[in-house]
Each structure stands twice: as structure tokens, then as C-alpha cells.
Short mmCIF file of C-alpha atoms in Angstrom, two decimals:
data_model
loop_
_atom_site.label_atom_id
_atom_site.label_comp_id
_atom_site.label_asym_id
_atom_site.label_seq_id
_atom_site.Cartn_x
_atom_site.Cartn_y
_atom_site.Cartn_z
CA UNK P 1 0.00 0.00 0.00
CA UNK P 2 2.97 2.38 0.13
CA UNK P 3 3.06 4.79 -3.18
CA UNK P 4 6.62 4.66 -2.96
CA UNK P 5 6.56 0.95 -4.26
CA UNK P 6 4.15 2.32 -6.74
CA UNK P 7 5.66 1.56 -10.14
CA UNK P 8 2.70 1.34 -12.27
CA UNK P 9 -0.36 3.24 -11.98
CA UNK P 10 -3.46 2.68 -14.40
CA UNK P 11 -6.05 5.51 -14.44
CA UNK P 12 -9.31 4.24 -16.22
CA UNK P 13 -11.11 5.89 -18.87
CA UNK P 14 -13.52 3.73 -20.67
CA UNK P 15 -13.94 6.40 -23.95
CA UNK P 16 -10.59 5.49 -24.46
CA UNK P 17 -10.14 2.37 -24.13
CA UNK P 18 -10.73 1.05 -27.63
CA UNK P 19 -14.70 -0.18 -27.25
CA UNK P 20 -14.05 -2.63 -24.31
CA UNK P 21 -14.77 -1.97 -21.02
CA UNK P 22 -13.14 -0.45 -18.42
CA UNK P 23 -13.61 -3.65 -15.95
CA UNK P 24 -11.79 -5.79 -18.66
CA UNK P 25 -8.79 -3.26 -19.20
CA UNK P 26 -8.54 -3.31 -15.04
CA UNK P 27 -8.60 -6.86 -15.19
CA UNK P 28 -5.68 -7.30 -18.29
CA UNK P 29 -3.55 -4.66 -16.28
CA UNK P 30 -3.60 -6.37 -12.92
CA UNK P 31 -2.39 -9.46 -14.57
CA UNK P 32 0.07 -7.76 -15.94
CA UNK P 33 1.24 -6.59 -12.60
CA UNK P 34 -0.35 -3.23 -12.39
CA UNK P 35 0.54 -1.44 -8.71
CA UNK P 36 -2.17 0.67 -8.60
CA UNK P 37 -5.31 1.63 -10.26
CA UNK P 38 -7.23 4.73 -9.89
CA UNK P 39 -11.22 4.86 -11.06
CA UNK P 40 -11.04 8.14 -13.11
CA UNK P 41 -14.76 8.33 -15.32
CA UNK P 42 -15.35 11.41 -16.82
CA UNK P 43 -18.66 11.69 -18.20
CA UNK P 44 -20.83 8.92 -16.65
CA UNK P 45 -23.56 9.60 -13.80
CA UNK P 46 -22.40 9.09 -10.07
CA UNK P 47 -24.39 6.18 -9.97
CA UNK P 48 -22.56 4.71 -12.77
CA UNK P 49 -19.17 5.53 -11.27
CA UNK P 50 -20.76 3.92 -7.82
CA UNK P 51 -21.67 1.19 -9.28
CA UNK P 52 -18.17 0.69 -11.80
CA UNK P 53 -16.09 1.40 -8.51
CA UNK P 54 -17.66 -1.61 -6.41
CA UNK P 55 -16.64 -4.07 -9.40
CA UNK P 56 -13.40 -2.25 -9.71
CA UNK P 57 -12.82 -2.63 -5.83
CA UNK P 58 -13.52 -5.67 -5.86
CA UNK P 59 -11.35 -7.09 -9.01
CA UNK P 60 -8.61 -5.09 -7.52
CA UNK P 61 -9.22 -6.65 -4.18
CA UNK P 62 -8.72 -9.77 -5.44
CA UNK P 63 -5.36 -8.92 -6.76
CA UNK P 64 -4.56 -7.08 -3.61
CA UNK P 65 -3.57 -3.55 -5.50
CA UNK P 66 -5.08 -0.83 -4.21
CA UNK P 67 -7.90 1.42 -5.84
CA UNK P 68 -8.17 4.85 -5.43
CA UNK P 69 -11.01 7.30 -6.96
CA UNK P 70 -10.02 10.52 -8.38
CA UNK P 71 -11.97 13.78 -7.15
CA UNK P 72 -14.60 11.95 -5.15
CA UNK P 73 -14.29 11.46 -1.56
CA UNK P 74 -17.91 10.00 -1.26
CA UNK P 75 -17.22 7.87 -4.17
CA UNK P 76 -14.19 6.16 -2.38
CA UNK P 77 -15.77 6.12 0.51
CA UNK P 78 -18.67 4.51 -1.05
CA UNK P 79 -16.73 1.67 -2.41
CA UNK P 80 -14.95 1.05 0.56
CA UNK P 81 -11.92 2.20 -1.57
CA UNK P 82 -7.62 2.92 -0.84
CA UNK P 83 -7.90 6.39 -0.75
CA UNK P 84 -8.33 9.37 -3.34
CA UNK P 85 -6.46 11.42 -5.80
CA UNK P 86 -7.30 15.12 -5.67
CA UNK P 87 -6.49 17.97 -8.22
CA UNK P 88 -5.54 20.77 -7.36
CA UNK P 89 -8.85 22.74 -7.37
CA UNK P 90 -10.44 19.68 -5.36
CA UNK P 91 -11.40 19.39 -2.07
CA UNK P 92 -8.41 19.96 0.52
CA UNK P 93 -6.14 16.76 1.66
CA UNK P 94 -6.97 17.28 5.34
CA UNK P 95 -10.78 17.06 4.46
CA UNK P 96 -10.07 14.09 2.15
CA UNK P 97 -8.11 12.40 5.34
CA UNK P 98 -10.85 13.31 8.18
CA UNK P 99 -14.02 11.73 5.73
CA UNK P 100 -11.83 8.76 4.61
CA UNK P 101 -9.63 8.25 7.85
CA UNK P 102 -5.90 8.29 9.13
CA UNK P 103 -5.07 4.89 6.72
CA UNK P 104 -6.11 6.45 3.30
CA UNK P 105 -3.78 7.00 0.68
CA UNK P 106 -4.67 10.67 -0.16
CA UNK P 107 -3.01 12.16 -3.47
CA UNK P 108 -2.72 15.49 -5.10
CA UNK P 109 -1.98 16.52 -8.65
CA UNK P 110 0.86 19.18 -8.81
CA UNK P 111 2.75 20.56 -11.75
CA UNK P 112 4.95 22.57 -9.97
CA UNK P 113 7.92 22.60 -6.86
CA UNK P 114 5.90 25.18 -4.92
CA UNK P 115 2.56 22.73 -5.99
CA UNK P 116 4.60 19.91 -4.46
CA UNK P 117 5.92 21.22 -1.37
CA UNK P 118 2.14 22.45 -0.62
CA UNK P 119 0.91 18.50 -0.76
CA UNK P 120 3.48 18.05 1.55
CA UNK P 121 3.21 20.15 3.97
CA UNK P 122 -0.98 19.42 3.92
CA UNK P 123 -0.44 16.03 4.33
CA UNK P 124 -0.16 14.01 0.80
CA UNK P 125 1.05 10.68 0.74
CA UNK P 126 1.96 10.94 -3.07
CA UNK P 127 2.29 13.65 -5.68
CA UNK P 128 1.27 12.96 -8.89
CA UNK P 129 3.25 15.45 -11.44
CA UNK P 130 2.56 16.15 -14.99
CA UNK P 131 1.93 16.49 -17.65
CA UNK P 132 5.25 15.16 -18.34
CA UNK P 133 4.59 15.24 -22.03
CA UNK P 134 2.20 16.33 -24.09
CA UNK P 135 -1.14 14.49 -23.85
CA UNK P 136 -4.34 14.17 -25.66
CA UNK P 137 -6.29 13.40 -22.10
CA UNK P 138 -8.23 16.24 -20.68
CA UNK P 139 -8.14 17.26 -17.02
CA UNK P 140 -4.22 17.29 -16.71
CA UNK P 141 -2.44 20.64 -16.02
CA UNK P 142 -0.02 22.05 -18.94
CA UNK P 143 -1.35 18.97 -21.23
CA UNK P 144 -0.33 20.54 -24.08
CA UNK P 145 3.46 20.70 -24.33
CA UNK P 146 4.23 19.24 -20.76
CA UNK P 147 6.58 20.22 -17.63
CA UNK P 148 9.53 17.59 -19.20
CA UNK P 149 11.46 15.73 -17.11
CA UNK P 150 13.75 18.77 -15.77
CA UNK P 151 10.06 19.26 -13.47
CA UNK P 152 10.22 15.85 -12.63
CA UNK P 153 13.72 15.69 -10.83
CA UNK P 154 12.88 19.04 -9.08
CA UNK P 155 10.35 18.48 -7.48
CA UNK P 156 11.38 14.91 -6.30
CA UNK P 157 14.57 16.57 -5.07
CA UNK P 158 12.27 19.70 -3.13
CA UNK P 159 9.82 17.07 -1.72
CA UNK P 160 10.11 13.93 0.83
CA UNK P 161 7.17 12.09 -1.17
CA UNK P 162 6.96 9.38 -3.94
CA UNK P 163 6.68 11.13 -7.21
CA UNK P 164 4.07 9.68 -9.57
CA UNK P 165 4.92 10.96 -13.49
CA UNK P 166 1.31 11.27 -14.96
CA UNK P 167 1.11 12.67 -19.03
CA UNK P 168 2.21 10.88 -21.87
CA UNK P 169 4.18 8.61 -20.81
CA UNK P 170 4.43 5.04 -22.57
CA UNK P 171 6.73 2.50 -22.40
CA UNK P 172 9.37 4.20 -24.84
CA UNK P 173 10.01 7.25 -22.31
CA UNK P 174 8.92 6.06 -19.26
CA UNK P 175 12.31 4.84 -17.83
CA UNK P 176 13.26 8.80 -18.83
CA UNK P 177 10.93 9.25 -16.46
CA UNK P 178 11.83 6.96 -13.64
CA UNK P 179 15.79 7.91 -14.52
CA UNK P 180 14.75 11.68 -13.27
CA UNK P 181 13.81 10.49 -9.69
CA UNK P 182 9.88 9.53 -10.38
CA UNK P 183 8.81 6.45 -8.53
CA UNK P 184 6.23 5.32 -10.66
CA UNK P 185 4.38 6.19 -13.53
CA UNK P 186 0.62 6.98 -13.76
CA UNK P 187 -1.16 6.42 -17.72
CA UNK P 188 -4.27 5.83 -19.50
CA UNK P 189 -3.83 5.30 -23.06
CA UNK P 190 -0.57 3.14 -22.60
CA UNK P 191 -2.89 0.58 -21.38
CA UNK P 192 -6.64 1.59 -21.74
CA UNK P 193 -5.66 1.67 -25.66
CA UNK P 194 -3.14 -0.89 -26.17
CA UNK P 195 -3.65 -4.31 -27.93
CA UNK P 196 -2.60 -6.25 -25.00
CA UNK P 197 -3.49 -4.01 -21.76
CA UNK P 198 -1.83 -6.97 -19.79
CA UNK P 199 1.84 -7.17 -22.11
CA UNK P 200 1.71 -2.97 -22.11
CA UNK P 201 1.27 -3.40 -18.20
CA UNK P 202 3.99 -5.66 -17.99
CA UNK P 203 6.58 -4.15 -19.93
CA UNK P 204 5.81 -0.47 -18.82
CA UNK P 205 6.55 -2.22 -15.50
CA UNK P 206 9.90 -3.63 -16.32
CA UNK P 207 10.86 -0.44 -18.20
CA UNK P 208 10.93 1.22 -14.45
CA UNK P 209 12.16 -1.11 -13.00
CA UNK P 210 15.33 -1.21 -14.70
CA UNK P 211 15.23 2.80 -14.82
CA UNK P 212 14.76 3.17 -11.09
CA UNK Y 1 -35.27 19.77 10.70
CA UNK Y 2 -38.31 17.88 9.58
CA UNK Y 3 -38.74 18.74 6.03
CA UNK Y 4 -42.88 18.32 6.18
CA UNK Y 5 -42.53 21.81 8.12
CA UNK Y 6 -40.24 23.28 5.24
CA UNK Y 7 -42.32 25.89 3.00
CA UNK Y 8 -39.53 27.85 1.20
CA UNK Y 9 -36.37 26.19 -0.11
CA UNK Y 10 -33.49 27.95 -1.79
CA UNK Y 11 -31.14 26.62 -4.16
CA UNK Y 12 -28.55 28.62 -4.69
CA UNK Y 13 -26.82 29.60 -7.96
CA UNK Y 14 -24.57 32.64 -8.23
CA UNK Y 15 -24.73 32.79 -11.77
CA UNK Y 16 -28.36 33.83 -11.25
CA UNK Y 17 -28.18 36.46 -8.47
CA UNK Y 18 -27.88 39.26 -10.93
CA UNK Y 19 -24.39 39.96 -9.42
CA UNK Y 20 -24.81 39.76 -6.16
CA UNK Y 21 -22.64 36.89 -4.29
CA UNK Y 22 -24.38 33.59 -2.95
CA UNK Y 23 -23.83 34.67 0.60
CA UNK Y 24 -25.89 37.97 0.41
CA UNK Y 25 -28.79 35.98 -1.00
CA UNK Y 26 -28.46 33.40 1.16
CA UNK Y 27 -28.45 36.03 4.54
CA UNK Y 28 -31.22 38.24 2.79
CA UNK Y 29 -33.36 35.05 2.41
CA UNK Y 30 -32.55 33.91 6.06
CA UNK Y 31 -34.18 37.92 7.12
CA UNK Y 32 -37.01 36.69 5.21
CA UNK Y 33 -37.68 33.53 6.98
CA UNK Y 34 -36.51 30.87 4.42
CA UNK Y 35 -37.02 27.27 5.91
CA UNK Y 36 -34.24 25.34 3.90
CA UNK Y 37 -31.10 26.01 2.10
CA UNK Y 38 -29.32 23.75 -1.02
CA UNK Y 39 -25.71 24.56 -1.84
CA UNK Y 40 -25.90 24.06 -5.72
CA UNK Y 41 -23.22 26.16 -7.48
CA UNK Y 42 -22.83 24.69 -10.75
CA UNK Y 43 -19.87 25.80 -12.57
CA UNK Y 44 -17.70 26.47 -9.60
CA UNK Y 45 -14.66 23.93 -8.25
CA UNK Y 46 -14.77 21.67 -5.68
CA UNK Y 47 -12.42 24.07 -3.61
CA UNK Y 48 -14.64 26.93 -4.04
CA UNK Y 49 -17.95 25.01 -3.44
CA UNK Y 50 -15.96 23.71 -0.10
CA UNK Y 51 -15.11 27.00 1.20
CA UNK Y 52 -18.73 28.67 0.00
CA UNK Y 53 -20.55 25.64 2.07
CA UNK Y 54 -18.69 26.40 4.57
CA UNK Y 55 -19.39 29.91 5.02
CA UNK Y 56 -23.54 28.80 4.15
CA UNK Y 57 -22.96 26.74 6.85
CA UNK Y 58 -22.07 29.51 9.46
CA UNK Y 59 -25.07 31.79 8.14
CA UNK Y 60 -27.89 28.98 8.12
CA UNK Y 61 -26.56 27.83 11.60
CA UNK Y 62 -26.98 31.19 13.12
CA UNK Y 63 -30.43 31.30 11.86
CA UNK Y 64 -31.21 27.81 12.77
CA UNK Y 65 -31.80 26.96 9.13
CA UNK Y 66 -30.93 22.94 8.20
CA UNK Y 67 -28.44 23.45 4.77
CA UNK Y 68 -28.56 21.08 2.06
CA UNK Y 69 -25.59 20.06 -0.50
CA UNK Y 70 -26.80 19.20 -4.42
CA UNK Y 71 -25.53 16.06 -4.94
CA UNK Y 72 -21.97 15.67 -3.72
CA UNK Y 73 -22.28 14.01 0.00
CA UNK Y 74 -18.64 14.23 0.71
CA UNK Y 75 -18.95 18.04 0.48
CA UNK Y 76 -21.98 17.97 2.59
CA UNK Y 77 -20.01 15.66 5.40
CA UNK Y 78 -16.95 18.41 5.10
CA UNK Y 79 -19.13 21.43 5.64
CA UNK Y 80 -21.45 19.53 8.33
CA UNK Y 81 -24.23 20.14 6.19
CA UNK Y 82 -27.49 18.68 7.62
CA UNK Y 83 -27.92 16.68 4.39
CA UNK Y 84 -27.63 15.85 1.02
CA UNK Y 85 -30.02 16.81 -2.40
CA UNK Y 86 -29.91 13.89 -4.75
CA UNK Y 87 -30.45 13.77 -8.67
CA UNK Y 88 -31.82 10.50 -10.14
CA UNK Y 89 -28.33 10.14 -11.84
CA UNK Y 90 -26.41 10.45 -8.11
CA UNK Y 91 -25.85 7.82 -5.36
CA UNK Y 92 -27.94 6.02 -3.94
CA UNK Y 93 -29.95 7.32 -0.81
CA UNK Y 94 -28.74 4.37 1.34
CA UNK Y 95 -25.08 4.97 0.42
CA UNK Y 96 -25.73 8.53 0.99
CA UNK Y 97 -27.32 8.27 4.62
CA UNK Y 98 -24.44 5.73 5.43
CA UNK Y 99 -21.74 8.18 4.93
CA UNK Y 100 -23.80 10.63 6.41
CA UNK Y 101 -25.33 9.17 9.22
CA UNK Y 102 -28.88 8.08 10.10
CA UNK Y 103 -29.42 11.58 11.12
CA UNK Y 104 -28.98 13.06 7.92
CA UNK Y 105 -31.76 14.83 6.29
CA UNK Y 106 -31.74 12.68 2.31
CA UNK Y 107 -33.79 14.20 -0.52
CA UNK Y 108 -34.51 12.65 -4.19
CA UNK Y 109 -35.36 14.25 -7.47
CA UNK Y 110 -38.05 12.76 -8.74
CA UNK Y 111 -40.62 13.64 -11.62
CA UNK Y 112 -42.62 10.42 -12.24
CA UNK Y 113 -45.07 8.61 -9.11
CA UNK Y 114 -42.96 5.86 -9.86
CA UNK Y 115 -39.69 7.72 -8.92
CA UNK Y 116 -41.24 8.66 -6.18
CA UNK Y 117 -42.10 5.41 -4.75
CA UNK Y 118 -38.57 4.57 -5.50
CA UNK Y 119 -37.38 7.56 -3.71
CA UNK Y 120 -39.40 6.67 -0.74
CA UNK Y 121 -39.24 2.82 -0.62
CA UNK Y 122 -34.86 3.73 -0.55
CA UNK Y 123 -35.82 5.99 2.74
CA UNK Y 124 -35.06 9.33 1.56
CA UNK Y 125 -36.69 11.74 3.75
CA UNK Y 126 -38.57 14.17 1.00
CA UNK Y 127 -38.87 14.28 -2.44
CA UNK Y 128 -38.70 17.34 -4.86
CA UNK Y 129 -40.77 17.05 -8.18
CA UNK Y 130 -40.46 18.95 -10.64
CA UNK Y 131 -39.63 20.75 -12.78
CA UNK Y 132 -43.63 21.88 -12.10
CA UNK Y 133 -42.99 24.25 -14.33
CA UNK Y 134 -41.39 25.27 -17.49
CA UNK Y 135 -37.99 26.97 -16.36
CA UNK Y 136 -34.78 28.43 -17.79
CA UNK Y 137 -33.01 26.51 -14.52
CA UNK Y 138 -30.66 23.41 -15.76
CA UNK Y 139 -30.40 19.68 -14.15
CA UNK Y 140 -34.01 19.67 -13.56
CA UNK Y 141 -36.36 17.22 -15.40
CA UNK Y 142 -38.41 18.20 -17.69
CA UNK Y 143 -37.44 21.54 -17.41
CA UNK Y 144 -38.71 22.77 -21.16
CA UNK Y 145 -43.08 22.24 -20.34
CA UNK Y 146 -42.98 21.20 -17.10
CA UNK Y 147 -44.84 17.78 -15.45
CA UNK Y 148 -47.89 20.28 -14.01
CA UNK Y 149 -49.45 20.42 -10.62
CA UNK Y 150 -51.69 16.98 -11.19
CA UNK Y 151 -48.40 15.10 -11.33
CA UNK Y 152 -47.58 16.88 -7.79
CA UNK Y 153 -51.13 16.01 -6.37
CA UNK Y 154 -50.69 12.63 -8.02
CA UNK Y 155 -47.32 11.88 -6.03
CA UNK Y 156 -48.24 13.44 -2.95
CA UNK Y 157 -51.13 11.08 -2.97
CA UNK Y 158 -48.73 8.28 -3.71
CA UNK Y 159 -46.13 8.90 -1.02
CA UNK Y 160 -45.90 9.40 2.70
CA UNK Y 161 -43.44 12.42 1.99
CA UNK Y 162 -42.97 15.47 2.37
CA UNK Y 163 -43.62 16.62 -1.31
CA UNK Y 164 -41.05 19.71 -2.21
CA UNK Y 165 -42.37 21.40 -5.80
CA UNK Y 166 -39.39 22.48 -8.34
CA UNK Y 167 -39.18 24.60 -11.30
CA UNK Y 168 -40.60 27.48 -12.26
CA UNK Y 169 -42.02 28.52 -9.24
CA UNK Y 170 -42.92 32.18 -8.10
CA UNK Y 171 -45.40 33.82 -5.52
CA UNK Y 172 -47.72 34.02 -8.32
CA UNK Y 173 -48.20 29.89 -8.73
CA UNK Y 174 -46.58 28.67 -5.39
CA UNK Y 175 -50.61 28.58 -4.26
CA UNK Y 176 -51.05 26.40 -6.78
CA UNK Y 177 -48.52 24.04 -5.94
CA UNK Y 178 -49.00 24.40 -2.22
CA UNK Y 179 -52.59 23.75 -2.91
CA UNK Y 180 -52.10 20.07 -5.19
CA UNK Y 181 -50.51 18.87 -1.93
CA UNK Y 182 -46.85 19.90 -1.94
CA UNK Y 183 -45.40 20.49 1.72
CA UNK Y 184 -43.25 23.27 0.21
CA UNK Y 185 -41.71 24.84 -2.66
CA UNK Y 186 -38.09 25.09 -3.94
CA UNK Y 187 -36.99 28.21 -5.60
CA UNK Y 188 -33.04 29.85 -7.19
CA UNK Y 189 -34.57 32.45 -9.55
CA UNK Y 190 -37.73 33.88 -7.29
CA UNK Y 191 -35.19 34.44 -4.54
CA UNK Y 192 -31.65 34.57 -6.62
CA UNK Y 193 -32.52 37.30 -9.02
CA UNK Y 194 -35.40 39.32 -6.92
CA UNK Y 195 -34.60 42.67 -6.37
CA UNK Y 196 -35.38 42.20 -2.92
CA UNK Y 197 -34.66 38.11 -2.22
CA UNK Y 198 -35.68 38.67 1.35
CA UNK Y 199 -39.22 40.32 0.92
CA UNK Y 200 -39.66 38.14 -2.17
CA UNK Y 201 -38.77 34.90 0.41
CA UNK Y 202 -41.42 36.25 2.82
CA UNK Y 203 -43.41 36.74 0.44
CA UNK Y 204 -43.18 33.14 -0.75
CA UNK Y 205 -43.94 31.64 2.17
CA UNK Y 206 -46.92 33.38 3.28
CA UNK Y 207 -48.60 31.99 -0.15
CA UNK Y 208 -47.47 29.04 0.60
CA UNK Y 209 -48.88 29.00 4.26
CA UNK Y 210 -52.42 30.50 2.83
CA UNK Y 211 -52.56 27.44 0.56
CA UNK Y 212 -51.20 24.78 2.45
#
């Protein structure tokens, strides 16, 4: 359960995951040795996300990785979930912690060292820092050219906490990223859109490995 | 707290309050002897809605007013909110009063008798119906004619509830609503955008009293 062990990180997004569903991509990544997944839906109904996050926490239970939900405190609270990763404009990490309790893994998106050092000081248990490169997916800051890897060491130098590279990252840079001082590495399309989400899983994974 | 006494509800919205900030209206509508206040800022972050609830919170508890949340119940459990509003599309009442507590005050869109019974066989504690009216007012159904006041008689013959009309509603056809049967009625505009939200609250509610 500790993010620093974290070396892959799968954040779901069923609209692009290639017509199958998201349950089925969860499933192909945590046999290929996925470390963490988080349940990030944009555009379905709370009840829908309710409802996908019970299967998910259970599939992932199974496995023993930990689920967390991004945004929603009730949601991973609902579904009995690891914890919850919070942008920046989301609710605060201490609130996060007191509705979810002293064990949850509680995340924050930062893009920058003074970002970073904020999580930290309120608390965070992991930063997640991109976009590293330039990404099609919505809802990540500076998506369009991304921070690089320079950002990357930086921050893991200013801060005490696991660094999770989120942002464009596949398996052909990812060990760039892990070389810089990331712990892990966060994606979507690298699995939710490959052929084999399990082989993409697995090799993403070794790629870190050897880079860390 | 019991919603079968509540005769005025405001739902806030910013973006209709002709200018003036969510706080003022809420305060001015407090002078005017409002029974119930909803948090619903659509449009705004999770941050902001946090810190807003949290200063509605303050201002309802002075006046001994419950507050409400629009669908998110982690944001109502942060703020201490007395409850949660729920959308078809949302969690599930049980999940909700389960985070929240058994104390919690749990209320359920509905639009259909069938909803309703739903709503009520789930345990939430009132249902709002609407939209009674035709409205300008988003996330309500059937917001563009409006379901009429037989389908609030019908429901509020249907259900032991406390029957909440939405949508559309002003002093001029409140009497009408009050009069098919519903406990109360839920406003944003006929407060939000009055020129004077507290004399237009008070104003309201002594329709709604005459008709009840």
C-alpha cells in the first residue's frame, strides 16, 4: 500500500479504451502486474461511477492492488476504496483524510515545486506530477506541451514524497521518467488503448524497473 | 429539521443572483424567513464550493436553518451540512445516509409517481418534483413544459413524503402548488434574481402557508 513501491499506476477511462470496457482493461492490467489503479470516469452519472467502482474494488481486491477514486471522496468512501487522488482545485487533503480516515492514501496533482511542497506540507502521501509530455487526455495541467522531465527531478529533489509521473508517458520514455527520480508512472492510453493491456502493463513495468 | 414543516427552499446559484454573491442571498433570504437552504453552485470547483458551504454553513446555523448540499455528500459531510439533495443520476440514498449518518436529512429528485415510490421505498426523507414548471433553470427534469401540478397532487397522494415542488415557481403559482398537496416549494430564480430576495422569500412563504 505504500506509493513509494508504486511503479505502475493505471487511471481508467472507458472512452478510451478502444470499445471494451473499463472492468476488462482493469482486469488485463492487474495481470500484468499493475501497482495501482485509480477509477477516473469522466462523463458517466455518479451512480454509474458507484456502481463501476464496487466491481473495480472488488477485481482489484482480489489482486490485492489498491484502488483509489479521483476527485470523489464520497465515491471512495462509497466503495470502501484505498484512498483518493485530488487535483488541485479539489477538495483539501486534510478534508479528504478526516471523511476517509488516518489509513487512506490521499493524493494530489501538482505541476509545480511550490505545488509539491504544498501537498506536503498538507499532508499528501503521493504527488502525482505532470503532464510530463504532451497528452491528448483532458483534465491534466499544462497537457499541451508538458513540464519535461527537468520538473520531474525538481520536485522529487524539493519534496520527501513518492513522485508519480502522470502525461504521456508510454513505455518508450517512461524509464526517462523513472531515470529523473519519479517512482512510478501513472497512464491511460498506454494501457486503456493498447492491444494487450496486460503485455503494455507488464513491460511499462519492467521499463521502471530497470530505470529506477 | 423535519422537512414536512419546510415551506420555502433555496437553491442557490450565483450565476443567477444578478451579481450579487451567494452569501448575500443566502443572509437576505434567512431575514425573510426561508425554511431550507441547497448549496448548488454549478460551474464552480470543488475548492470553491468547499469554502462557500462552509461559510452557508455559518449563516444557516446562526439562523437555525438545516443546509442542504446538491448532490456531492462528501462536500456535505466536510461542511457539516445537515444533508444531502440527490439527482436521479447520483448515489444512492442508502449509500448517501451511510456516509452521512442516520441523522442526515436525504432528498430525491423525482418527476414520475414511480420515482417517487422509489425515492421513498430507498428511505429518503422528501422528495422534490419537478420541474412543475417550465424553467430556464438546468439539471431539472423536464425543465422545457414542465410535469404540471396533477403530477404533484398525483405523487403526494402516492407517497408518505414530504412533497417539495421544483421549477418554475414564483409567488404568483406557489398557491397552486401548495394547494395540489406539496409540503413546500423550492426556488433559485424567485429568490436569486429578486430585487429584494428577502421580501420576495417572505413573500413566498406566506402563499405558501395561505394554501397549504
Amino acid at each position: 500500500m505504500n506509493p513509494k513501491e508504486w511503479r505502475t499506476y493505471l487511471v481508467t477511462q472507458g472512452s478510451r479504451s478502444a470499445g471494451r470496457d473499463t472492468e476488462a482493461i482493469v482486469e488485463a492490467a492487474l495481470d500484468g502486474g499493475v501497482d495501482a489503479v485509480q477509477l477516473r470516469e469522466k462523463g458517466v452519472s455518479d451512480a454509474e461511477r458507484y456502481e463501476l467502482g464496487r466491481r473495480l474494488r472488488e477485481l482489484t481486491a482480489d489482486a490485492g492492488v489498491p484502488l483509489l477514486v479521483n476527485d470523489r471522496v464520497d465515491i471512495a468512501g462509497a466503495v470502501d476504496a484505498d484512498g483518493v487522488h485530488l487535483g488541485q482545485s479539489d477538495l483539501p487533503v486534510a478534508v479528504a483524510r478526516e471523511r476517509l480516515g488516518e489509513e487512506a492514501v490521499v493524493g494530489r496533482s501538482t505541476s509545480t515545486v511550490g505545488e509539491a511542497r504544498a501537498a506536503a506540507e498538507a499532508g499528501a502521501d503521493y504527488v502525482g506530477v505532470g503532464a510530463v509530455y504532451g497528452t491528448g487526455t483532458k483534465d491534466v495541467p499544462d497537457a499541451k506541451d508538458g513540464i519535461g522531465t527537468d520538473r520531474i527531478r525538481e520536485i522529487a529533489e524539493a519534496v520527501d514524497l513518492p513522485v508519480i509521473g502522470i502525461g504521456g508517458i508510454d513505455a518508450d520514455n517512461a524509464g526517462a521518467v523513472a531515470a529523473a527520480g519519479a517512482t512510478g508512472v501513472a497512464v491511460v492510453s498506454a494501457i486503456t488503448a493498447a492491444d494487450d493491456p496486460r503485455a503494455a502493463t507488464a513491460a511499462l513495468r519492467e521499463v521502471v524497473d530497470d530505470a529506477r
